[in-house]
Each structure stands twice: as C-alpha cells, then as structure tokens.
XYZ file of C-alpha atoms in Angstrom:
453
model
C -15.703 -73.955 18.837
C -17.068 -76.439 16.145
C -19.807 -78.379 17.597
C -22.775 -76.831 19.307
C -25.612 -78.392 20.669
C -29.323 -76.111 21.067
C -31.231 -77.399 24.016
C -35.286 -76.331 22.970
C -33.964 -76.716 18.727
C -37.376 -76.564 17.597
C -38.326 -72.977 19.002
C -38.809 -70.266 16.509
C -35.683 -68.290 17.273
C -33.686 -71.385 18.174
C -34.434 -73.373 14.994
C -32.649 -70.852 12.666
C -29.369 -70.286 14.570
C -29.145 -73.850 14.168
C -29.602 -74.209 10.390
C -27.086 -71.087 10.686
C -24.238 -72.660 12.442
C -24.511 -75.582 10.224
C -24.599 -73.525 7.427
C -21.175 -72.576 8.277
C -19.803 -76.206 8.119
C -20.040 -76.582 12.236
C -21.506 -79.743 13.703
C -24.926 -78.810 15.149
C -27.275 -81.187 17.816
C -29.847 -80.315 19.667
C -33.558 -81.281 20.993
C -36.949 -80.291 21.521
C -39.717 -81.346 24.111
C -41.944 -83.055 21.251
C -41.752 -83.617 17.555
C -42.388 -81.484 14.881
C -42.207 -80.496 11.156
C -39.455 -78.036 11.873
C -38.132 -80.881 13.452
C -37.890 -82.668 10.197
C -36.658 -80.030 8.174
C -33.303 -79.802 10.937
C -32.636 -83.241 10.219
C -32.842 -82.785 6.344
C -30.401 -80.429 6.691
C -27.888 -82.737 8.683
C -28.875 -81.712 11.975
C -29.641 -84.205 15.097
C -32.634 -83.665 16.554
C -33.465 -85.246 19.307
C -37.213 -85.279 20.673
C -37.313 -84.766 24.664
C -34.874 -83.391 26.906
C -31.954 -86.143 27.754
C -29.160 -85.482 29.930
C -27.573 -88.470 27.472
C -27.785 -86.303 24.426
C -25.128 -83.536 25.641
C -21.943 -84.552 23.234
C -18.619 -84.173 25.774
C -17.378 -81.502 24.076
C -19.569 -78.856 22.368
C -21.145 -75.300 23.386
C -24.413 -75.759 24.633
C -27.104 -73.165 23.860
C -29.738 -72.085 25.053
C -32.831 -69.952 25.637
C -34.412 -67.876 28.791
C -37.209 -70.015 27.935
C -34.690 -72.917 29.183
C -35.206 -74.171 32.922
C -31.852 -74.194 35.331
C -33.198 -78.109 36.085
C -33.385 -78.849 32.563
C -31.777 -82.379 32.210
C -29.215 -81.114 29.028
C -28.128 -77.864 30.928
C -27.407 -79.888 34.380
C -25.372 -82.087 32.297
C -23.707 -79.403 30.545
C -22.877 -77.474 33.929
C -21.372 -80.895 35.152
C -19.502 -81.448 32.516
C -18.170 -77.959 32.791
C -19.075 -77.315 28.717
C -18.868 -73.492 27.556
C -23.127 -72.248 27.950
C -24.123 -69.558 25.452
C -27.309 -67.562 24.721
C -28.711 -68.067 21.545
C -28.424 -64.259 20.569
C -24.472 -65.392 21.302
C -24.717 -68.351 18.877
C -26.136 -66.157 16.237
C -23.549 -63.146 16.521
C -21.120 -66.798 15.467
C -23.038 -67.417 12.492
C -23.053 -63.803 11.631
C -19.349 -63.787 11.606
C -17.627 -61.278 8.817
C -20.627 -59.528 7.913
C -22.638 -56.320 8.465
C -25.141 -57.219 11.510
C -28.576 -55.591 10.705
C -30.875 -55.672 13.833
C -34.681 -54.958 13.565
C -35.842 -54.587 17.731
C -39.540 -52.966 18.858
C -41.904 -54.593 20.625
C -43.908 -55.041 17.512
C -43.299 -55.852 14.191
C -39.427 -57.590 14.232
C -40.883 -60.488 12.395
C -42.586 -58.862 9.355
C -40.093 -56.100 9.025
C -37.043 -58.349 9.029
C -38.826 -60.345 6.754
C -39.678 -57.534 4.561
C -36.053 -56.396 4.424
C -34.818 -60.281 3.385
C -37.024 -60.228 0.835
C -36.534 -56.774 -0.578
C -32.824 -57.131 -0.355
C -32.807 -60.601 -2.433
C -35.140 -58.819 -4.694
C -32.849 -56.439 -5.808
C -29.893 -59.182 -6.036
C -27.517 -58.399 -2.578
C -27.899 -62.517 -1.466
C -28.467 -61.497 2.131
C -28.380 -63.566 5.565
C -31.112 -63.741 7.309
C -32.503 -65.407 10.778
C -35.898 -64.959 11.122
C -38.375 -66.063 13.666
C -40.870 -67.937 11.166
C -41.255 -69.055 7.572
C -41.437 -66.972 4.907
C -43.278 -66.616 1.949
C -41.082 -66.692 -1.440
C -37.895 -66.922 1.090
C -38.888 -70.444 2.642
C -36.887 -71.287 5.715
C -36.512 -68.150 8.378
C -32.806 -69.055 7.747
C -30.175 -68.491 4.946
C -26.632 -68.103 4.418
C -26.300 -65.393 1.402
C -23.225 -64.508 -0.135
C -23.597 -60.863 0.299
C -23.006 -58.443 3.191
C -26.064 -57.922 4.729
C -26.990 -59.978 8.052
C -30.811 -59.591 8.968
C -31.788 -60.947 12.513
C -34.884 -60.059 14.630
C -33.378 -58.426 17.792
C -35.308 -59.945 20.857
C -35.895 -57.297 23.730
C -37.510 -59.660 25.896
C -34.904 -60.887 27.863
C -32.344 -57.978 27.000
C -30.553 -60.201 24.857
C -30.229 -57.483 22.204
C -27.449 -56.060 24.157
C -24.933 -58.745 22.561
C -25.618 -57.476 19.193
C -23.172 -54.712 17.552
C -25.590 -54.075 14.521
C -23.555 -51.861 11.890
C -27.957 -51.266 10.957
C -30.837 -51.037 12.935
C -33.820 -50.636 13.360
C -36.718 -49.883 16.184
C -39.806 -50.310 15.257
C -41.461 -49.547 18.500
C -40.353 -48.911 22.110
C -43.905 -49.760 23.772
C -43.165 -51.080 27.065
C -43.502 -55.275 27.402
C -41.814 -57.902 29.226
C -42.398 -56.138 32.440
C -41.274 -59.105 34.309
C -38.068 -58.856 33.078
C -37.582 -54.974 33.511
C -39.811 -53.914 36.366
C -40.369 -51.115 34.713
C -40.999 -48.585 31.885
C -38.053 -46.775 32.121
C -35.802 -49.784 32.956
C -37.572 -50.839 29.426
C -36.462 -47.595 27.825
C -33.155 -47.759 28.938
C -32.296 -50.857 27.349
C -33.150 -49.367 23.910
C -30.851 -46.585 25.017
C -27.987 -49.131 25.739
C -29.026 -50.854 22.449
C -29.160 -47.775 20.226
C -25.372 -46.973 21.581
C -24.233 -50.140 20.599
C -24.972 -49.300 16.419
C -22.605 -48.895 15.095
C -23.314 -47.067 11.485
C -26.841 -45.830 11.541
C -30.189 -46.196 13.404
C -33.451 -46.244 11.839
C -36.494 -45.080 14.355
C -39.826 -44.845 13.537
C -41.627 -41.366 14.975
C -44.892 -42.385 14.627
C -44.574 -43.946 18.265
C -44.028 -42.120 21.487
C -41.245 -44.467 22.807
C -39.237 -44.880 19.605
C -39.406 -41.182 19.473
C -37.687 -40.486 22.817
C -35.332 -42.794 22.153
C -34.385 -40.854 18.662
C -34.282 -37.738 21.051
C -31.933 -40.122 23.729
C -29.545 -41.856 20.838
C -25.907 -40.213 21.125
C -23.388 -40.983 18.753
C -25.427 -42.594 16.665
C -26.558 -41.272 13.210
C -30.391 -41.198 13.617
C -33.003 -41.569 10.607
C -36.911 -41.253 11.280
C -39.819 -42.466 9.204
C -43.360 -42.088 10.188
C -46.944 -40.196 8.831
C -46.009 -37.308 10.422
C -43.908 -34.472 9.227
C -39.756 -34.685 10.635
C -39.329 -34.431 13.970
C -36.584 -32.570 14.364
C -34.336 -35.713 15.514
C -31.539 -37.176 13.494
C -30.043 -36.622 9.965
C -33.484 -37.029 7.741
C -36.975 -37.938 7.561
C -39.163 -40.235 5.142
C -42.763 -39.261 5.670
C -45.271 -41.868 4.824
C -47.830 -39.891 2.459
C -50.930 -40.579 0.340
C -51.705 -44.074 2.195
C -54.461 -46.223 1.013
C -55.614 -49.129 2.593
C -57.356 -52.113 0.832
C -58.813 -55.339 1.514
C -55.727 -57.044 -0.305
C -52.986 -54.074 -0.223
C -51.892 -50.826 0.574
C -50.196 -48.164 -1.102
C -47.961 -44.960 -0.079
C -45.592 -42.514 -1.356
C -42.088 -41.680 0.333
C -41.671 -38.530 1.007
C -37.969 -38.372 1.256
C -34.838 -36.004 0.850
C -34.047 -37.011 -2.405
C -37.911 -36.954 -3.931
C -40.628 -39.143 -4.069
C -41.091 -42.902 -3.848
C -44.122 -45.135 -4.819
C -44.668 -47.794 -2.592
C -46.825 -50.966 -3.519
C -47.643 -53.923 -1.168
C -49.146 -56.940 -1.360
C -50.062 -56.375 2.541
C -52.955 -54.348 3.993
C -52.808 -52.647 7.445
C -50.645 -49.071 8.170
C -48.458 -51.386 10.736
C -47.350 -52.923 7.661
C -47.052 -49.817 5.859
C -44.681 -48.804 8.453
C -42.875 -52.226 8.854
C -41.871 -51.806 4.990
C -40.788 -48.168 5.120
C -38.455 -49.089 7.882
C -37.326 -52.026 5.940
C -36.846 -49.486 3.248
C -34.960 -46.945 5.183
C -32.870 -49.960 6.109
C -32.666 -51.069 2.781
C -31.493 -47.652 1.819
C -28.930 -47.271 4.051
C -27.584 -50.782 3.507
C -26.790 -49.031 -0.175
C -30.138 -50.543 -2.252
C -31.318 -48.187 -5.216
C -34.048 -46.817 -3.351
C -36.620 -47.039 -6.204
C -35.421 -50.897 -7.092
C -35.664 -51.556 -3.119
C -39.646 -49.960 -3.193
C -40.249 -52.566 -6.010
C -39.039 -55.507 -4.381
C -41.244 -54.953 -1.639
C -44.088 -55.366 -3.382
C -43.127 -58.581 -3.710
C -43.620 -59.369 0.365
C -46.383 -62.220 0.664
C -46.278 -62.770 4.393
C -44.677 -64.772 6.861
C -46.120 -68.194 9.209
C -48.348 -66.865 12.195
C -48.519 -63.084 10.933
C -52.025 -62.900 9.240
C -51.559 -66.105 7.652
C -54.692 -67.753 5.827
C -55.223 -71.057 6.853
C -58.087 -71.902 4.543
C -61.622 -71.739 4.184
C -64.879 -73.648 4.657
C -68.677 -73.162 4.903
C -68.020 -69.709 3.781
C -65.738 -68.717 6.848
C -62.250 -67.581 6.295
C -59.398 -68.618 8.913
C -56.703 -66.581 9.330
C -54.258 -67.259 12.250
C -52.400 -64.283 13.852
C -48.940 -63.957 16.271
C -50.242 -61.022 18.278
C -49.985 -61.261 21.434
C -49.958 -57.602 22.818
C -52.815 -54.861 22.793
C -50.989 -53.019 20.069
C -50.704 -56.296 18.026
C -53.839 -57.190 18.377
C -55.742 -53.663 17.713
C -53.075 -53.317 14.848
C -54.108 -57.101 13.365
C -58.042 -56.418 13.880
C -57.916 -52.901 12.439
C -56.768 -55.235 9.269
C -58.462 -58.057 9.652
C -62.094 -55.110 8.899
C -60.706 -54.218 5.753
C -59.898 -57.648 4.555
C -63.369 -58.880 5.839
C -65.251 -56.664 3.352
C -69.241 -56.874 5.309
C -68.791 -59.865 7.125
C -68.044 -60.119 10.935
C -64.731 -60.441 12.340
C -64.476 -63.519 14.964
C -61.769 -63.827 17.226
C -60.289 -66.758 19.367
C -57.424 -65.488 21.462
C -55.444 -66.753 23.802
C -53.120 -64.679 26.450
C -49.486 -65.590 26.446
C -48.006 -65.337 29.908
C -49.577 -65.148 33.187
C -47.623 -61.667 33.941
C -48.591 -60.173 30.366
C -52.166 -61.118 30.918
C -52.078 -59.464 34.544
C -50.911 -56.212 33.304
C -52.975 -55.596 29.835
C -56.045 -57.005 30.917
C -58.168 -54.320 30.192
C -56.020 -53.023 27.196
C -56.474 -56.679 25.858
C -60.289 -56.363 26.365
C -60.245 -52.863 24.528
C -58.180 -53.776 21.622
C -60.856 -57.387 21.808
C -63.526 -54.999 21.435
C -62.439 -54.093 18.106
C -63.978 -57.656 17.143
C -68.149 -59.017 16.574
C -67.343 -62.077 18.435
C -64.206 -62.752 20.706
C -63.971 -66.378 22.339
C -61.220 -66.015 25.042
C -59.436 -69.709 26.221
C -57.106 -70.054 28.934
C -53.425 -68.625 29.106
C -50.249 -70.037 27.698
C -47.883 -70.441 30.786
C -44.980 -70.763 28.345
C -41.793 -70.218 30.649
C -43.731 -69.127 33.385
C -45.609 -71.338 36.459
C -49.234 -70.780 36.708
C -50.755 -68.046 38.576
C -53.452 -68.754 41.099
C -56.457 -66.472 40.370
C -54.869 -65.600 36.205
C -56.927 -66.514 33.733
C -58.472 -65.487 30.114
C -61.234 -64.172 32.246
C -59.256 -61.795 33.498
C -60.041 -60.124 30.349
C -63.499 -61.249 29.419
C -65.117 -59.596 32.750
C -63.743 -56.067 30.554
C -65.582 -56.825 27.664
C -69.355 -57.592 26.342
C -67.897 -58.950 23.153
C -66.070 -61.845 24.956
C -67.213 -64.875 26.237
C -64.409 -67.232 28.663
C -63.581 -71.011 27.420
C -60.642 -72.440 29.664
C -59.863 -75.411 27.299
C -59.207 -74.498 24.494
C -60.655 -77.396 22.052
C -64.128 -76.314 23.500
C -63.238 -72.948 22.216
C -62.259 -73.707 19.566
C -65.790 -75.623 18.996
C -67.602 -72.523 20.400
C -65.771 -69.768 17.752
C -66.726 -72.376 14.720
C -70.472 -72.791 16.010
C -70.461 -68.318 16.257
C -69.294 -68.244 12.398
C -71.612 -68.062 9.276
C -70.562 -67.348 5.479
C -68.858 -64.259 5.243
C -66.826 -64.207 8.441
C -63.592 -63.635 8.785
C -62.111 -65.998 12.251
C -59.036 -65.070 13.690
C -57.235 -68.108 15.645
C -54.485 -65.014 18.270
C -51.614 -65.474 20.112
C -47.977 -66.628 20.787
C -49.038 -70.349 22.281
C -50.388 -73.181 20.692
C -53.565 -71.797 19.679
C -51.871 -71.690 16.459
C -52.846 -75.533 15.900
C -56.357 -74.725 16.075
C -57.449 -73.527 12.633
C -57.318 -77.011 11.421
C -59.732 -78.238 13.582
C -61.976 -75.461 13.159
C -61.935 -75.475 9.476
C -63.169 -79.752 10.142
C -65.896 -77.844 12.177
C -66.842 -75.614 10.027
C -67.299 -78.218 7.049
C -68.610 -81.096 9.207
C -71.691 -78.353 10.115
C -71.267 -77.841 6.111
C-alpha cells in the first residue's frame, strides 16, 4: 500500500498520521469539512488537501482512512465502499508509519497530550531523534508530527473508541483509568477491561501511575507485563519499582519535585505549574528511563517542556485580563486545569467560559462538571459541542448551570463569549474550556476586552 487518502485530514489525530505516511515517501490525500491553517501546513508538506467532503476526491486505488468521528453516509467512505478500496482506522495508519521501530503508547483518560509531548521533547533533548504523533502543536517541537532517526515511536493512545487495542507498544504508559466515553463502553468495568486488554498487549514494560484508583487496579490486573508505578504516595506493592514524587512545590510559573527512585534521588524542574503536570512528566520520565535515557540528563530536558496548543495555552492579554485557552473537557481536566489556573492568577479572579463536548458526556458529569466549575469566580456556560453525536432533545450547558451558583447559561456562544469579557477586570485570569470550537474564541474576546479598553 503506497497511496492513502484521510477522509476528516484536518482533525488533530488525523493531521499527523498524514504528515507521517508522507514522511515515509507514500502518496498521501485527504480532506476536511472547511479550511484551515493545519490545512495549509499539509499542503506545504506535499499533501492534497481537499476542503469538503467529495465522493470525486477518492483516488481509484488507495487505502482510505478514517476516524469514528467519520459518518457511514459520508460521501468519500460510500465511494470508497463502492469502489471496494481497503478502509483502515487511523490508529491502523499510524501502526504503518511506525513501521521498524519501538511503539511507545501514552493512554489515560487524561493527560496523553502533555505527557507524550513531554516525552518528545525530553527524548530530543537528550539527543535519541525520536518519532512522534501527537494530537496538537508543540512548543520547541513545532508540528505534533516527526519522523526521527532514532528508535523511539511516541503516539497518544486514544481509548475512546478502543482503538488502542491495535497498538503493540514495546512502552507504555497509563496515565489514568477514570472511566469516559461511556457511550462507547456502557460501562465502568467494560472501560476497565479494555485497559486490561491494552496492558496485555505491551510488550516490554508498562508504566502506571498509583496516584489514581483505576490505574492502580489495573497495575494489580496487568499479567505478563513488567509493571512500574510512579505517584506521591509511597510503592504500592505492584510491579518491579516505584518513583515517588517528593518535595513538590507549586508556583505561579513552575513546579519542582524530587524522584524518589531505586537508584537515588532526582531533581526535577519544570517550566509547568499544576501536580497533573508534575505527574505527566514523571511518567514521561519513567518512560524515558526505560526507553534507556540517563535518568538525570532525561530530568533536565524536561525542564525544557513549554506547552503544547489547547493545554493551558496563553492567548494574549488586554485591558489587564489574561486569556488562556484550555482542552479539558472532563471533571478531572477541568478541576486539574482550575486548581492551576489559582496559582498562576496570583489575587485576581479566575473566569471561565466552558463549553461541554458531547451530548452523552454532558448527561453523565453534569453535576461533577458543575463541582469542578465551582472551583472558578465566574463560569459562563454556552451550549454543547455535538461533535460526532446528533443533538439531544432536553441536553444542554444548563444541564450544568442549574448545579452551580457560580454559572450563568449562554446557548450561543458569541454572546458568551461577550458576557465572560464584560465579567473581567485587570487582574483576571479567563479561561476559554473545552474540546469544540470554543477554542476560536479568545480572539474575539481579547477585541472585547480592548475595544472596552
């Protein structure tokens, strides 16, 4: 197979397997339902990008990817089923481009992203060249895709759709195992199991971090795997060795740690505040470590970690108001972000404008949405992103609004947007939340914010 052709290209786990594959020398199409500037950076790198779905854009002969997020009536895929053309899942395209080197998995329902990120970055620091596919941009790395030279292949391992099952990581590592994607599963322990199918698929060793109940039980379920914890509390008794996460210290602009491992002590430095991300880096670390990094070199390059797109990523200031804009689009995620987003606030206010992802998520964490909210001065609520789902008579950000007196319900989301900027004076931090598109809303706010200027 030489030509493949990605039917939603521009998506943030799409968009790398493509630059991927083409990496490798292999003929890569594909399209997206509107333009964008990822969009233009495919086509810089010889890619066809189409914009809008066409059945006419299907070349006769290539492998067709695709997404769950990707409709059975989509135009391409009909095509692609007439035409009888192999259909692969993009986890399948990207086990291609990892071909020949050692697959290194980061799964959770929290965290893949940064911690993924964290390990590409610590791993070029230190001079291995490694792959990675990562679902955003980031900082010091560019592109969330690269074709190293070295060994190491780093990929985000989505759990949503049990996808994760077609990797054979040689590394991995679980960051989490809170249940999500409940539509997919049905149920907690339908969740759990998949971790369990996914943890006997490593095949070298399998970082878990203890700190969280799920992971923990999973350590305790993983047979025939070699098991490593990390957490802030002491070993658990599970697996081959323990890194405790000691003498933390949380600042507006950084945190700080010490290993606690096996082989002695190891300063940690970052450039990112929050214990999530103090935890995201020491299983990047353990990762790291295991990979064969000098352990000490590995901590260093860390340091170096400056963030990727969407994960508390400053989108400027004005009238005294910063803008941050945030991924999180679970309770966890967004308690985790806000618990941040106080320290780097200093005495001003934290402001939040959130918007739920998925009519089923927003159904079953409405009140642990409103609790985690709560953590917030202000919290402007707009309606939810449907994404691949049809809308839900009755569903709306309201849902979690009636939980909370923080929260006040905006169905479009412009108005919101205008209501947050009107709540903020100097000092605030404002937090644009979620998976959807209320990502394009800090510049419009920040045009609020200085128009009122």
């Amino acid at each position: 197979m030489t030509r493949y052709h990605l039917i939603g290209i521009g998506g943030a786990g799409m968009a790398p397997v493509a630059e991927l594959l083409a990496a490798r020398g292999l003929e890569v199409s594909g399209s997206d339902a509107r333009p964008s500037a990822t969009l233009e950076r495919l086509r810089a790198a010889g890619i066809t990008a189409y914009v809008g779905h066409d059945a006419v854009h299907v070349p006769p002969d290539a492998t067709v990817v695709v997404s769950t997020a990707v409709r059975p009536d989509n135009p391409e895929l009909v095509r692609a089923r007439e035409l009888g053309l192999p259909v692969i899942h993009r986890s399948q395209a990207l086990v291609v481009a990892a071909e020949g080197q050692d697959f290194v998995a980061v799964a959770g329902a929290h965290g893949k992203t940064t911690t993924s990120a964290m390990l590409a970055v610590a791993l070029s620091g230190v001079g291995a060249d490694p792959s990675w596919a990562i679902g955003g941009q980031v900082a010091g790395l560019g592109s969330g895709a690269h074709l190293g030279r070295g060994r190491a292949f780093v990929a985000e391992a989505d759990e949503s759709d049990g996808s994760f099952l077609n990797y054979r990581p040689a590394v991995a590592v679980v960051t989490n195992v809170e249940p999500d994607h409940l539509d997919h599963y049905g149920s907690r322990e339908a969740f759990e199991q998949a971790f369990v199918d996914f943890a006997g698929r490593v095949t070298s060793v399998l970082v878990v971090c203890a700190d969280d109940a799920g992971a923990l039980r999973l350590a305790r379920r993983a047979t025939g795997t070699r098991v490593l914890t990390y957490g802030t509390g002491e070993a658990p008794g599970v697996g081959e060795g323990h890194v405790r996460i000691t003498d933390l210290v949380l600042g507006a602009a950084g945190a700080s740690a010490v290993l606690s491992t096996p082989q002695g002590p190891v300063p940690l430095e970052l450039a990112a505040t929050g214990e999530h991300n103090v935890r995201n880096a020491t299983g990047a670390w353990c990762a790291g470590v295991a990979l064969g990094a000098d352990p000490h070199k590995l901590a260093a390059a860390l340091g170096s970690f400056r963030g990727t797109g969407r994960r508390f990523e400053d989108r400027g200031s004005a009238a005294g108001v910063r803008v941050v804009d945030d991924y999180a689009h679970h309770p966890t995620e967004v308690a985790a972000t806000l618990t941040a987003a106080r320290l780097a606030a200093g005495d001003g206010r934290v402001l939040v404008l959130f918007q739920p992802h998925l009519y089923s998520r927003t159904v079953a964490f409405a009140a642990e949405f409103a609790d985690a909210l709560s953590l917030a001065d202000e919290v402007v609520v707009t309606d939810v992103y449907a994404a691949r789902e049809d809308p839900v008579e009755g569903v709306d950000g309201s849902l979690i609004t009636r939980r909370t007196a923080a929260g006040r319900y905006v169905a479009d989301r412009e108005e919101a947007a205008a209501v947050v900027a009107g709540l903020a004076r100097p000092g605030d931090l404002l937090l644009t939340m979620g998976a959807g598109d209320v990502t394009e809303l800090g510049p419009r706010i920040l045009r609020l914010l200085e128009e009122r200027a």
